[in-house]
Structures are given as C-alpha cells and as structure tokens.
XYZ file of C-alpha atoms in Angstrom:
636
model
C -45.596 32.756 -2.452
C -44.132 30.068 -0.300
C -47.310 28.339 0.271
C -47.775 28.110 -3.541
C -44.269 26.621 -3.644
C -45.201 24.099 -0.672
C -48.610 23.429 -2.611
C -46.589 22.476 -6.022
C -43.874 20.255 -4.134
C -47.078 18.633 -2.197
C -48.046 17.950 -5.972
C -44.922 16.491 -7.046
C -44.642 14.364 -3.879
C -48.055 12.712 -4.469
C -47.351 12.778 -8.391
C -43.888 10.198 -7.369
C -45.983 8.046 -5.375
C -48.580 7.791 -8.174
C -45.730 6.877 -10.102
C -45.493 9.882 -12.322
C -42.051 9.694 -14.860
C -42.710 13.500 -15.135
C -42.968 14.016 -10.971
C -40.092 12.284 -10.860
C -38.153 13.886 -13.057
C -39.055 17.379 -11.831
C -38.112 16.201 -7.903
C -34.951 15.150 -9.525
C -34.018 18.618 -10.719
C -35.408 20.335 -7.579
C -32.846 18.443 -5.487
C -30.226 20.333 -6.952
C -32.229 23.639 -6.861
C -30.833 26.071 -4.431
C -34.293 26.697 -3.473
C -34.879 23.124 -2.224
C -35.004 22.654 1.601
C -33.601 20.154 3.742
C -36.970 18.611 5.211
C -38.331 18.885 1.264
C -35.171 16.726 0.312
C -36.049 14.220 3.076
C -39.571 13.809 1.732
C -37.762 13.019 -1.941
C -35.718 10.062 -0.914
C -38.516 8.631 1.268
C -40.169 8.562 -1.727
C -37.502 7.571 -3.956
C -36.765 4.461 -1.405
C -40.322 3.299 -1.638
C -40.295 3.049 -5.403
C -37.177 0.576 -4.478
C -39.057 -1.196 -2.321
C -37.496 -4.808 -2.612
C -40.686 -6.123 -3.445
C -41.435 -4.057 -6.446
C -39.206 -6.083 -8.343
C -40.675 -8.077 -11.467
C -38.922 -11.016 -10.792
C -41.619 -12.958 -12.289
C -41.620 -11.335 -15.980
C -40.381 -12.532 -19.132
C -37.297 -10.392 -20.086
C -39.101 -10.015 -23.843
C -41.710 -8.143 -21.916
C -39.325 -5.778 -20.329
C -40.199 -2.554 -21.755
C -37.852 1.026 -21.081
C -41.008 2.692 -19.077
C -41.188 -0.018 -16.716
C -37.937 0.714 -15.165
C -37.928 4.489 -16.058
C -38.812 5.047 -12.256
C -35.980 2.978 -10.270
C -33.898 4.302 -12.989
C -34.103 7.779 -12.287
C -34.545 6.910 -8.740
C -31.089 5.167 -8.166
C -29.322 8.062 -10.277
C -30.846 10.890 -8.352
C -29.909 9.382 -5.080
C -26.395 8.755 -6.887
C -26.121 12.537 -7.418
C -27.975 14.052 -4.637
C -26.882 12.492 -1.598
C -23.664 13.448 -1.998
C -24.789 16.879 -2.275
C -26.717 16.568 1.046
C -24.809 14.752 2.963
C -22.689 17.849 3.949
C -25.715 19.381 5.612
C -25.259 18.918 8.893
C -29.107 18.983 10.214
C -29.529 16.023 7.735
C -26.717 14.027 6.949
C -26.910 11.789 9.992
C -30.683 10.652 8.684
C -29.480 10.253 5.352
C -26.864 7.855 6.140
C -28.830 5.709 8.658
C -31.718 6.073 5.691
C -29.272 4.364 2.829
C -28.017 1.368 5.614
C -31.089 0.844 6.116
C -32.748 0.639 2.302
C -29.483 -0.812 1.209
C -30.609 -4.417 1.116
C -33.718 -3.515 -1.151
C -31.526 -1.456 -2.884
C -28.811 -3.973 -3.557
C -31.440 -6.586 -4.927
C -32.546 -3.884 -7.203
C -29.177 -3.194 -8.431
C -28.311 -7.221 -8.570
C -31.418 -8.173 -10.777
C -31.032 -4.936 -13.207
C -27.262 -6.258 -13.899
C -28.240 -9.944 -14.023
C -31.557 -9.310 -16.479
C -31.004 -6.643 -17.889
C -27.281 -4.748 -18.262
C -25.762 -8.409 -19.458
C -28.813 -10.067 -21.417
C -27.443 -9.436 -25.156
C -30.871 -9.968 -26.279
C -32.651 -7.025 -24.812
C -33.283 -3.251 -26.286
C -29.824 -2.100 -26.130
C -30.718 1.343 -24.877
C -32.287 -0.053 -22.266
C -29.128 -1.932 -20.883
C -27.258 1.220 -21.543
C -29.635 3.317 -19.315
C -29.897 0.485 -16.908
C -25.999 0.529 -16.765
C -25.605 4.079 -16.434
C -28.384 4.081 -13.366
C -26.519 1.389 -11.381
C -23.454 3.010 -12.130
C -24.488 6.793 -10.765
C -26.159 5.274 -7.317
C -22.831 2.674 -7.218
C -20.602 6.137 -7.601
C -21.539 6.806 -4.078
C -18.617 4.693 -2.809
C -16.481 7.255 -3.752
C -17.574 9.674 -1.137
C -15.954 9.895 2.149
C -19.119 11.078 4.201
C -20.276 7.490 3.829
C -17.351 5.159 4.567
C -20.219 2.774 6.784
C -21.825 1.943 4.203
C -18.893 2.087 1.353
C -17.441 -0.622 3.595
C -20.245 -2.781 3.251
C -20.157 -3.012 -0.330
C -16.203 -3.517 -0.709
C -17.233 -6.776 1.173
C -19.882 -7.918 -0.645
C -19.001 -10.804 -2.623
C -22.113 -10.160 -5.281
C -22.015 -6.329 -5.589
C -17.791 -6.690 -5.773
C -18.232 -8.941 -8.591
C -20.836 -6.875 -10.386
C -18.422 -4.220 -10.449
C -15.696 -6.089 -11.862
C -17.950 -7.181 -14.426
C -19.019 -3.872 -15.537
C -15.658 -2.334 -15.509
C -14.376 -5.466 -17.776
C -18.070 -4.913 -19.732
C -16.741 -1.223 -20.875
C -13.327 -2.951 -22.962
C -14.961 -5.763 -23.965
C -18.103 -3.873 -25.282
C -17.162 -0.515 -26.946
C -20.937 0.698 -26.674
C -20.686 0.466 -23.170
C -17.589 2.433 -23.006
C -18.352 5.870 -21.045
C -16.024 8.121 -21.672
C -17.939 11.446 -22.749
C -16.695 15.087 -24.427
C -17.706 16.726 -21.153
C -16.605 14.111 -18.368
C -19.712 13.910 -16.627
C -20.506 10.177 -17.316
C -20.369 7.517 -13.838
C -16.835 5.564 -14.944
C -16.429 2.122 -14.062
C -12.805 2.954 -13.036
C -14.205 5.414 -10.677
C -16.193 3.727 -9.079
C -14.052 -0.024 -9.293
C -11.013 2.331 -7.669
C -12.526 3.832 -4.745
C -13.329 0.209 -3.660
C -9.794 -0.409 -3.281
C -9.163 2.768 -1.389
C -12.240 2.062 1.053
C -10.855 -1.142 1.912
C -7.348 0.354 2.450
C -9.027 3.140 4.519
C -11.035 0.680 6.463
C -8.059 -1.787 7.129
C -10.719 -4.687 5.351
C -9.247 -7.885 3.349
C -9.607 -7.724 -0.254
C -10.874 -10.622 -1.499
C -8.928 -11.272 -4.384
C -10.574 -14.697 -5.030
C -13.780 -13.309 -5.702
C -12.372 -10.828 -7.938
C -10.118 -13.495 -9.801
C -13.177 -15.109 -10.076
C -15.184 -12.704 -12.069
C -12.296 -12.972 -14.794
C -11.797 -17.151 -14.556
C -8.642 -16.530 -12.372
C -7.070 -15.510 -15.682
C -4.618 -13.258 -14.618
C -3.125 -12.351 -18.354
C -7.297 -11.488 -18.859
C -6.877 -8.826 -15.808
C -3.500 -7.477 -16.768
C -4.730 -7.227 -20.388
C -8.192 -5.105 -19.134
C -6.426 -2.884 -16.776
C -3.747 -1.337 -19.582
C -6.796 -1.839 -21.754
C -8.488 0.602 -19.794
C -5.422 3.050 -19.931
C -4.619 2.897 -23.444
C -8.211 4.070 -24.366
C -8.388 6.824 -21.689
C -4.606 8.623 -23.017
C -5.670 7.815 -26.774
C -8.940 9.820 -26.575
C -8.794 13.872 -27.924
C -9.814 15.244 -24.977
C -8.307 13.804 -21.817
C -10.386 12.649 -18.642
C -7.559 13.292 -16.201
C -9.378 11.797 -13.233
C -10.085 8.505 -15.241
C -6.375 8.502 -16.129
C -5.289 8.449 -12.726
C -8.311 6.067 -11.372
C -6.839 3.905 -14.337
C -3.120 4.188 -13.334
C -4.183 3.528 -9.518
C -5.743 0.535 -10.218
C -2.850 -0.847 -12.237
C -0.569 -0.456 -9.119
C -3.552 -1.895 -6.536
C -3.344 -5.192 -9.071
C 0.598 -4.908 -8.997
C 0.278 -5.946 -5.009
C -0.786 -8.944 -6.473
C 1.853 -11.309 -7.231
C 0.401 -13.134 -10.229
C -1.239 -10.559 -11.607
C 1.673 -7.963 -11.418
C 3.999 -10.407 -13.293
C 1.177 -10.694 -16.123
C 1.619 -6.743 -15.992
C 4.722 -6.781 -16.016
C 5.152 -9.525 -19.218
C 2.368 -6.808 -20.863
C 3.806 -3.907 -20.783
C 3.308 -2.139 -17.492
C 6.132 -0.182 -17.020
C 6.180 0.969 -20.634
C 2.423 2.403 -19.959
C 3.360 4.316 -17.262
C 5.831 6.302 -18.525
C 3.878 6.893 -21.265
C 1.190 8.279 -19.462
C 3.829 10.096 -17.259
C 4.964 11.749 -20.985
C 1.644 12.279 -22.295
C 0.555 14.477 -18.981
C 4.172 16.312 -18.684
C 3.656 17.467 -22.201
C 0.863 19.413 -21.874
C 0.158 22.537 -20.454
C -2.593 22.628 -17.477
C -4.636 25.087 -15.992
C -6.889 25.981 -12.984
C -8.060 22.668 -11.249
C -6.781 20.679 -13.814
C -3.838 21.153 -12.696
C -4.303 19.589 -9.680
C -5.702 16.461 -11.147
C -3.088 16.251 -13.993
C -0.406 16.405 -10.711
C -2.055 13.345 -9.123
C -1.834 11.314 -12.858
C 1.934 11.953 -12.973
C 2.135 10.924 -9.118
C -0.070 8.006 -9.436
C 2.384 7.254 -12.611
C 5.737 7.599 -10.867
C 4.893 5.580 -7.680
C 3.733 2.906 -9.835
C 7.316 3.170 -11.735
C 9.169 3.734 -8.534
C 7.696 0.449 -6.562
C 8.037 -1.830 -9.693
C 10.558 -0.638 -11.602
C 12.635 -3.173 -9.901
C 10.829 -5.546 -10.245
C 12.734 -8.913 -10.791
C 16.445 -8.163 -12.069
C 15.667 -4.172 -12.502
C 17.492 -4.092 -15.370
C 15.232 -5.208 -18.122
C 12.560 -2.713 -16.684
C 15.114 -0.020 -16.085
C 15.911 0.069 -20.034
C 12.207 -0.160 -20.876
C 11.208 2.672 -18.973
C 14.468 4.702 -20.464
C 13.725 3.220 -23.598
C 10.037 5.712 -23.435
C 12.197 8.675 -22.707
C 11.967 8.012 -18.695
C 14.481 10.933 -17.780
C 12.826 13.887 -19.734
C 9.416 12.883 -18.621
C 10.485 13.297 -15.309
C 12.765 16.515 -15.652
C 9.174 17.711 -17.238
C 7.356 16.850 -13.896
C 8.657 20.189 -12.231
C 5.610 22.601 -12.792
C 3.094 19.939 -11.366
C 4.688 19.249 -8.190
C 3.407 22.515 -6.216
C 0.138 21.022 -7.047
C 0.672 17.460 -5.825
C -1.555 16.023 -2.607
C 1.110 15.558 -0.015
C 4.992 15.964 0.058
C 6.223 12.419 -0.721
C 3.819 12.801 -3.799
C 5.809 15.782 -4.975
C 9.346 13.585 -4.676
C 8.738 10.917 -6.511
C 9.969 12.166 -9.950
C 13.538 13.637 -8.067
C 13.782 9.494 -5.675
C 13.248 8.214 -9.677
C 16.084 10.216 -11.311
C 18.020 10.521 -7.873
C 17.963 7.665 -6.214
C 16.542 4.376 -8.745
C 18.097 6.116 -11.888
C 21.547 7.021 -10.689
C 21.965 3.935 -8.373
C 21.852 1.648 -11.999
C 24.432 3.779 -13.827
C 27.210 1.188 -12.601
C 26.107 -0.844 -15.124
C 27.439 -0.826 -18.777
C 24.225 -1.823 -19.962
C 22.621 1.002 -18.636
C 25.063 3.461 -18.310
C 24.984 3.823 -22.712
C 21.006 4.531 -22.604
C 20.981 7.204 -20.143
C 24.050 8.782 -21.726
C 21.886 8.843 -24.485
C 18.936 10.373 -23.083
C 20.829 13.191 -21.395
C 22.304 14.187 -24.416
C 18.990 14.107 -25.757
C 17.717 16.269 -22.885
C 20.506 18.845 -23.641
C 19.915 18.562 -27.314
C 16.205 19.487 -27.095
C 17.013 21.592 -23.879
C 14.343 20.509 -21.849
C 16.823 20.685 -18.847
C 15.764 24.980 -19.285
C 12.780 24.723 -17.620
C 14.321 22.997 -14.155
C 14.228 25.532 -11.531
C 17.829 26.579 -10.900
C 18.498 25.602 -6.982
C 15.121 23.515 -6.649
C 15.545 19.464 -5.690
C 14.885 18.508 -8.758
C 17.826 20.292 -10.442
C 20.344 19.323 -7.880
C 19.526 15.707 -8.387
C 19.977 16.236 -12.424
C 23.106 17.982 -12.046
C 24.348 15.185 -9.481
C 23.133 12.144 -12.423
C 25.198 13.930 -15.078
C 28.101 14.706 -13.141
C 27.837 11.101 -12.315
C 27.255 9.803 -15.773
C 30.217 11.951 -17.186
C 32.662 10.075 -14.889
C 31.020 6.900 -16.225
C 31.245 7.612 -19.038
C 35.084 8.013 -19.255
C 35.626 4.494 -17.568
C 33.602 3.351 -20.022
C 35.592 4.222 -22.695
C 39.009 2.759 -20.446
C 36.761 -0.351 -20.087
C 36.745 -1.307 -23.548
C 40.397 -0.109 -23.574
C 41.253 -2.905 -21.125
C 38.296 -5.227 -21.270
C 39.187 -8.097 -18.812
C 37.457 -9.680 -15.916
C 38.652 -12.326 -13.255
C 36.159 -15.175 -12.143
C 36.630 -17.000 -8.725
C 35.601 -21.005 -8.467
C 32.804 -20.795 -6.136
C 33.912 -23.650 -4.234
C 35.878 -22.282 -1.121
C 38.392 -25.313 -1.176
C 39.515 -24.215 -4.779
C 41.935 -21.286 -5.380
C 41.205 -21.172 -8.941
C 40.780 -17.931 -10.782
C 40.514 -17.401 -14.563
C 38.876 -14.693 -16.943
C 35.389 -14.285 -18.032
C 34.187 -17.370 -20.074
C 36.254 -20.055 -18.846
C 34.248 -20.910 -15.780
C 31.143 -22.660 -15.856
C 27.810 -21.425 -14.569
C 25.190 -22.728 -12.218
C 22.280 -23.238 -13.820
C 19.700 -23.012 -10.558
C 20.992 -19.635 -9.068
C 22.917 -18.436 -12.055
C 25.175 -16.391 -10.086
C 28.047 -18.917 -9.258
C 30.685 -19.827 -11.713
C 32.788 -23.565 -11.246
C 36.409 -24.148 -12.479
C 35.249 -27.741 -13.028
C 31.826 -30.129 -12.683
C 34.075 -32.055 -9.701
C 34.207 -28.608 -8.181
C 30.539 -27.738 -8.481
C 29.391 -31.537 -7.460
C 31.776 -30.742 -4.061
C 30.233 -27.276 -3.167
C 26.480 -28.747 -3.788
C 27.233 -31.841 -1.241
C 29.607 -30.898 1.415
C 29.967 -26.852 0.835
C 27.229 -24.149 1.372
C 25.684 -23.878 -2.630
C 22.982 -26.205 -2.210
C 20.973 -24.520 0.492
C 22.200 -21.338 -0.478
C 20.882 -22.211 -4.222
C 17.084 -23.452 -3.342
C 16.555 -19.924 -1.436
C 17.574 -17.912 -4.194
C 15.902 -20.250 -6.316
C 12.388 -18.988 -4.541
C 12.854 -15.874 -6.395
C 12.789 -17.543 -9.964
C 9.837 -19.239 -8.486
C 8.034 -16.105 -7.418
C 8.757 -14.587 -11.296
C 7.838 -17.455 -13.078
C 10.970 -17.708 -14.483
C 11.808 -14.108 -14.731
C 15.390 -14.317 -13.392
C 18.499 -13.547 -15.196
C 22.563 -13.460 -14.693
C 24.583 -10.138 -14.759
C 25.918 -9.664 -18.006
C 29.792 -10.358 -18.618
C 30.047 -7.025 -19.776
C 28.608 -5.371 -16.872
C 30.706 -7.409 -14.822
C 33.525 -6.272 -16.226
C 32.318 -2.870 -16.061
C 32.280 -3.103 -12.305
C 35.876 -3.880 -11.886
C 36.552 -0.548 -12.962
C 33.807 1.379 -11.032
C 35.296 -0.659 -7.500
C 38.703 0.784 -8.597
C 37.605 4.685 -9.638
C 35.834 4.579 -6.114
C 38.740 3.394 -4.187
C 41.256 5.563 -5.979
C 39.125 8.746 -4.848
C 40.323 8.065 -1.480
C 44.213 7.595 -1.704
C 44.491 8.642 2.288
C 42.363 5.893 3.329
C 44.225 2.841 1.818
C 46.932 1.492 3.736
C 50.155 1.290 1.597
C 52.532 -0.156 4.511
C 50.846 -2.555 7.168
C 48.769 -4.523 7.820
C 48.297 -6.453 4.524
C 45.250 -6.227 3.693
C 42.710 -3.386 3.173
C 38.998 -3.832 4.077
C 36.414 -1.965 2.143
C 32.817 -1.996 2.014
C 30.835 0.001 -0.922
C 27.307 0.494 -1.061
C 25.891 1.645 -4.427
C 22.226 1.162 -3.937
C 20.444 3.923 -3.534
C 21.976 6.317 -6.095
C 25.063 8.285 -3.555
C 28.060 5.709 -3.072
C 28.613 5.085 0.748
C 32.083 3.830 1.455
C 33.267 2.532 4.821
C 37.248 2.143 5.614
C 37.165 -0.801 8.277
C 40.394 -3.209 8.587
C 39.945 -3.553 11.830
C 36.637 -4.773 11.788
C 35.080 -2.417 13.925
C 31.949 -2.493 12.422
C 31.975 -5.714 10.546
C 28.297 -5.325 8.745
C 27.742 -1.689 8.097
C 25.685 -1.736 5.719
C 23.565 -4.681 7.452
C 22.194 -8.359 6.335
C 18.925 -7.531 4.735
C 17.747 -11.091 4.290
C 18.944 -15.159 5.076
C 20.662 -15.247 1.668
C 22.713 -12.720 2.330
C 24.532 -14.780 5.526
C 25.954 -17.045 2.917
C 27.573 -14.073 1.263
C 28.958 -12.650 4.717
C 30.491 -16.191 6.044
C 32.221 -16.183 2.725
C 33.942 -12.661 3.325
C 35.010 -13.172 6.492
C 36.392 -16.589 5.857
C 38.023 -14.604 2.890
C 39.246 -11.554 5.126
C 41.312 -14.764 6.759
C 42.895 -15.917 3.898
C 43.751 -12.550 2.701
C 46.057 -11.866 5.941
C 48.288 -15.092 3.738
C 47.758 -13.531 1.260
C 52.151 -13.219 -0.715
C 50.994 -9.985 -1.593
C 49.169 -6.645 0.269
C 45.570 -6.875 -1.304
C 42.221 -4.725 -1.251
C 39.182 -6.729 0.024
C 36.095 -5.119 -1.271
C 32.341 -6.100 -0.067
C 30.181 -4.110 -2.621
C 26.175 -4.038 -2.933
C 24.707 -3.110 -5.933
C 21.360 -2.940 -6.908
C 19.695 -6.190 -8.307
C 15.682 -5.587 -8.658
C 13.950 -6.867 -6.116
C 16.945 -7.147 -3.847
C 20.352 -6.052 -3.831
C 23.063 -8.151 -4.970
C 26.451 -8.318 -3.202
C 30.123 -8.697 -5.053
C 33.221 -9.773 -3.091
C 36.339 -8.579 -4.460
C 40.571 -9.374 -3.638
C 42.138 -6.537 -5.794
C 45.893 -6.328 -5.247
C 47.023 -3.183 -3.916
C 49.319 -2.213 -7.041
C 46.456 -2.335 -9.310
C 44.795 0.383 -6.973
C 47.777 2.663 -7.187
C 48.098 2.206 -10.483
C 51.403 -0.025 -10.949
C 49.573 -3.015 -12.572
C 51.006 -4.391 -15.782
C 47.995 -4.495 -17.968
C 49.820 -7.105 -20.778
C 47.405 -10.211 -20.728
C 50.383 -12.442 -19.330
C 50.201 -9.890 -15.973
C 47.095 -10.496 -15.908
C 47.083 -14.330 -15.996
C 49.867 -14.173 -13.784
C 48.069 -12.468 -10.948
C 44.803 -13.862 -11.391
C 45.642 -16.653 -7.871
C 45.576 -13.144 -6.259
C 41.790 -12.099 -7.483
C 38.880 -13.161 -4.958
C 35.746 -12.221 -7.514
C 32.312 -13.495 -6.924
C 28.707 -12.285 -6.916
C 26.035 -13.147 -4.736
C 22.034 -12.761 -5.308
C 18.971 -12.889 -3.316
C 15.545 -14.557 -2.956
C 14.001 -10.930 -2.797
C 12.699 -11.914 0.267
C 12.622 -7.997 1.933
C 10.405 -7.097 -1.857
C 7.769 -9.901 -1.191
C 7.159 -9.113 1.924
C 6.775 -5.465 1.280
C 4.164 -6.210 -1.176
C 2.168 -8.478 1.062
C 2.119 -6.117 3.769
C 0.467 -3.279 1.205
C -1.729 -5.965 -0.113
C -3.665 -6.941 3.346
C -5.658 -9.391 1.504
C-alpha cells in the first residue's frame, strides 16, 4: 500500500514538472495532508521553485496576450509555498533546509512577484480576474513575513526598497479599488494589513531603519493621502457585519506605527485619529467574545488604548482629551474589564486603568474638562455600566478614585462661578503690575505671557529673558504646524481655586507665624496630586526640570521666592505643574496667606486692592521630552 502511494506521488512529481495545472493542484492539497512526509514535502517545493525559475518569466510578451492559464502554475505555486511553509517550518528535521531553500530562490522569486504586480495586478486593462488571482497569489507567498520561524529572510524584504513599495501599493490598491478589497465572510483571505503590519514589527524586532522615504514615496509624500488610507482601512474593517478582529488590530497597529511619524501623525491627528480609536475601543467592548476570539478581540482594545494613551496628548491635550470623551471614552474603558485576563503581557492589561487613572484624572483640573467627564460619569451611573467592574480589582479602585475626585471638582466648580475672578502678573520681572483676566495683553509667539503694556513687552523681548525663552517654545508650534493654543481664561480661573482646595487640605503644614512666606510645590500630572512643603529650600526642584524651557520658569521662582521675603504681607508661593499635551506646563503663584485661611474679602474692591500682592503666571514648553520619545520608537 505504501509503494502504491510512493508510485502516485512519483506521478504527481513528474506531472508538476510537465507542467500539469491538475498535478499541481493535487501536490498542493497533499501538503496539508497528514499523510504527507517530510522528504515528500521537500520534493514539492523543489519543484515548485523550478517553475519560478527567474528565467521562466515572459518578459518578452504583449500583456494582450496574457492569458489566466499561463500563470495558473506560479500562481498556485507562490500560494502553496505561502501556506505550506509555514506549516513545515516547525518540523524540526526540515525547517533548517526550508529556510536556506527560500534565501536562496528568493531573488527568482522576488522578480516573479515584481513583474506580476508591475504587468499584471496594476495594468487596468487586463482580465480583471486575472489581476485579482494574481493579487491574491503575491499576497499568500508575501504573508510569509508574518511568521517568526523566518525572521532572515522577513528582514530582507522590510529592506527592500521595490518589494516595500509594492506592498504599500497594494495595501493603498484595496481602498482605492473596492474589488480588490479582501475582506471575506470566513476570514481566510491574505490582508494587505497583515501582511503591510508585520513589516513594521520585523523591522522593530530586527532593530532595522524604516525607510520612511521610500514609503512616502509610494503615496507622493502626501501625508494627508496616508493618514486618509490608514483610517480608511479601519473604518471599512469595524463597518463590516461580521468583524475580522485580527485585521482590526493589524489596522489599529499600523495607525500608531504612522503616528511615530511626525508629519504623518499630525495629518492623523487633523483626521480624526483619536476619534477612531475610541470608536473601535467601543465597538469591541460592546460585544460579547468567546473562545480564541477572545484573545484577539483583547489585543484590538490594547492596540486601541496604547494608541489613545501615547497620543492623546498630543499637542495641548485638551482638544484631544474632549474628543476622545466626546465618543464616550470613560465607559469604553470601564467596559474593557472582561478582556484584560486575555491580554498578551501585563502592561497590555493596564492600559485602560493608566487611561482613566492616570491621563483622565490628571485633566480634571480643568473647567473645560472637568463638565464632560461629569457628564459621562453620570452617564455611566445612569446606564450602570459601572455593575460589571469587579469590586476590589484595579480597575474599580481607579473609578472610584476619578469620581471621588470629580465630586470635589465639581463643588469648586460651582464656588468658581460663585466668585469668578482671576489675577494676571506682567511678565516682565521689572514690573509689579497685577490686574484681572482681560486687561493684560498677550504674546502672540508663545501665547502664554500676558504684558501690562507694549513698553513692557518691547523691554522683556530685548533686555529680559522672553525672547529666547519665546523661540524654544515656539519649536513646538513649529513641530504642530500650528497646532498650539493658550489656556482658556476660564480654566485659568478654575485653577486658582483647585491651588487653594489643595493647600487648605493641609492646614498643619502652612506656617501661620514666621517666616513670611510659605513655599509650595504641586504636581498634578499624572492623575494623584503630589505636594511638597519646602520653605527652606531643602529640596529646591522636587519635582525636577524636564526640559531647557523649563529653566526659564525656575530662575523666575526663585528670583520670586526673594521678593516674597519683602513681601508687606505673609504670602503662599506656589510652583504647580499641570498637564499641557506634549509637555507639562508650570504656574507660579503669590497667594496671600489670609485668602488660604479663609479671611479674604471677596468684594471686587478687595480684590483690586490686593492684586500688588498676586505673583500669577504660566509657563509652557517646546515638548521637547515628547519628540524625542517618538524618535527614539521610530528608529528610522
């Protein structure tokens, strides 16, 4: 009986080489027959490699005389070594020949592949079938890169200038060709995204420079084209009936690999990016998963909330911030609880509690913000979505910290609009001016310092600190094209009364007799409120200088700590940093002492009176520490 069998694979063997479709065909299926042998398998691919022999190619024909049987071979030749080898590979008698085997036909291989995508897969002229078929070959034998058992050869192709571009082009081919889209009722379709994705995680594996130029080129360096592709891409996927999880999360994973790159993640940005992700977030919380889907439904929402928590704060944080709350952020994530046993890894399982903990929280000192998440956790207990949180678990502590947070907010909120007043400081260090919100004018290049007067602003610029200070933070509305903003007055004000509620938490800590002054540093970024007690100046940076801009800041406190020891009345310095999007902004603050304990006449002529005492200013940053982060991810 096993003669007979050796006798009809003999047949099939010299049927290939004869160039038999049906052969073929048949040692295709065998391969994935249980009954097929290692040393019978070996015998297939030699065969299947000769019938890509380089010089089989018919370079020379017309492509109106390309007919479907002529390429019916290499066809089903490229997509059984597509699906077999991985298959094979993991036998370890074998999988040592194989791989030497596909370095080695790679180059014939690869001008197959390149001439079937140049005449065939692009030429709108030809049999459309055929390009489909010619696609879908290419694609199964390309597919390869995603396995790990051949990371030699993967690497060879992420650094291939042609082959890179080819797949660009065929993953841009499937949006702007809906024929060419793959997405099929069963998921077991080659995707583009598959395959376009594991090329940036071989290259991150392998430590190798992606060469962004070449891919820029494929798309005319249009960077709005790219952004516009990749959410493309993820809007079809999460509109279809039936989900393909694992294209959703190739998707979403490409989106953040383009994020690394500066141009291209602010054209993501401007498009919609965050807004997308929470959406798919929502879409894959609100469903109910089983067996290994599960586990591939765990790594969409992951790939989803790392994208959200590296870019949320993006440029001033804010705008993003009430986008993403805007798409119900918060219940999404309180929804992520049943998926994180099933995440890859550990940090992958906290991302949806650093979101609500850490991003979330830290933004609630603003006004702005404070009203939309207010709103979405009385939402949340409306609908009580909160129910399914696992009493005890991380997740549920860091909910029941955010809305024991929020409620305190919440009541200062309705005191600020009570007693809705803020105190502006002339920037200019020779001026002792002070006056309320509105009455000061702006600088238009870092839009964070506010003038009593032009002569005022004109002094700082030439013989004070603002010019030099001003062109570095100006970098950062260079690096957003624009995409930088001012803190709103409101949220300002808004401030003044958070500082206060934090300082009046510690009544033991403030000095009430000697020496004058009281030195306080706050640090709100982060999401818990660290507080450090220091008139002595023990510790004079404890919450450190993060970046050049932020020196400017820190010569002005402690020239300010100086003046405050003149000060005709005991006063409160306060150093606060809050978050700002890509970097954390810092606010200096002279509060006098009474208002802290409460004795402050809040009639607006007090408040006029006392305003000489106020030291008020805020500080950005280039978002120097963010760029670099992102160019250290990028390598490339």
């Amino acid at each position: 009986m096993s003669s007979q069998r050796d006798a009809e694979f003999d047949n099939l063997i010299n049927g290939a080489i004869q160039r038999s479709i049906k052969s073929f065909s048949l040692l295709a299926a065998h391969a994935s027959d249980e009954k097929c042998i290692p040393s019978q398998y070996q015998r297939m691919v030699a065969v299947m490699y000769y019938q890509l022999d380089a010089n089989k190619i018919p370079r020379e024909e017309r492509p109106e005389d390309f007919l479907p049987e002529k390429f019916e071979i290499p066809f089903i030749c490229l997509a059984g070594l597509g699906v077999t080898l991985p298959v094979w590979l993991s036998h370890a008698e074998i999988s040592t020949k194989l791989l030497k085997g596909l370095i080695h036909h790679w180059d014939d291989i690869r001008q197959w592949i390149l001439f079937l995508y140049q005449a065939i897969i692009v030429q709108k002229d030809i049999d459309l079938d055929l390009r489909l078929n010619c696609k879908s070959a290419v694609l199964e034998f390309l597919g390869l890169v995603r396995d790990r058992l051949v990371l030699s050869w993967s690497q060879m192709i992420t650094t291939d200038r042609e082959v890179m571009r080819l797949i660009c082009d065929l993953w841009y081919l499937e949006t702007r060709d809906a024929r060419f889209f793959t997405w099929s009722l069963n998921g077991t379709n080659q995707r583009e995204s598959a395959v376009f994705n594991s090329c940036f995680l071989v290259s991150h594996e392998m430590r190798t420079t992606i060469d962004w130029e070449n891919i820029l080129c494929t798309f005319n360096s249009d960077t709005e084209l790219i952004a516009s592709i990749a959410l493309r891409h993820l809007d079809r996927e999460i509109s279809q009936g039936t989900l393909d999880l694992n294209c959703i999360g190739w998707d979403m994973h490409i989106i953040s690999a383009f994020s690394f790159r500066e141009n291209i993640r602010l054209s993501l940005l401007r498009q919609g990016a965050i807004k997308a992700a929470v959406d798919v977030l929502a879409l894959i919380v609100s469903q109910s998963w089983t067996g290994d889907k599960r586990i591939v439904a765990a790594r969409c929402m992951a790939n989803a909330t790392v994208f959200l928590k590296i870019r949320l704060e993006d440029m001033d944080g804010i705008p993003f911030i009430l986008q993403a709350l805007k798409s119900n952020l918060i219940p999404s994530l309180l929804k992520c609880e049943s998926l994180l046993p099933f995440t890859d890894n550990m940090p992958a399982s906290r991302q949806p509690e650093i979101l609500l903990g850490s991003l979330v929280q830290s933004y609630t000192i603003y006004r702005s913000v404070l009203r939309p998440i207010s709103l979405s956790i009385d939402k949340v207990e409306k609908t009580r979505v909160e129910a399914n949180l696992v009493i005890g678990s991380q997740l549920h502590k860091t909910w029941m910290r955010l809305k024991e947070s929020v409620a305190e907010r919440r009541r200062l909120m309705k005191h600020d609009i009570a007693d809705g007043h803020h105190i502006q400081t002339c920037q200019n260090d020779k001026c002792s001016q002070a006056g309320e919100t509105g009455t000061f004018k702006r600088c238009g290049g870092c839009l964070h310092a506010f003038y009593c007067s032009k002569a005022c602003q004109r002094y700082d610029w030439q013989y004070g600190k603002h010019k030099s200070y001003c062109k570095m933070v100006h970098q950062r509305c260079f690096h957003t094209r624009g995409q930088m903003s001012s803190v709103k007055s409101k949220d300002l004000r808004f401030l003044d009364q958070i500082f206060i509620s934090e300082l009046r938490k510690y009544p033991m800590r403030i000095n009430t007799r000697s020496p004058k002054i009281n030195v306080v540093e706050l640090n709100f970024v982060g999401g818990f409120v660290n507080i450090s007690f220091d008139s002595n100046r023990a510790n004079p940076n404890p919450f450190g200088i993060k970046c050049p801009c932020e020196k400017f800041a820190n010569a002005r406190w402690k020239k300010e700590i100086e003046k405050a020891k003149a000060a005709k009345e005991p006063l409160v310095l306060v150093r606060a940093f809050i978050p700002g999007g890509m970097s954390r902004k810092i606010v200096l603050q002279a509060i006098p002492l009474r208002r802290i304990l409460g004795k402050e006449d809040h009639r607006r002529g007090d408040r006029v009176e006392s305003a000489s005492n106020h030291l008020n200013l805020i500080y950005t940053c280039c978002g120097q520490e963010s760029l670099k982060r992102d160019l250290e991810s990028l390598r490339g």
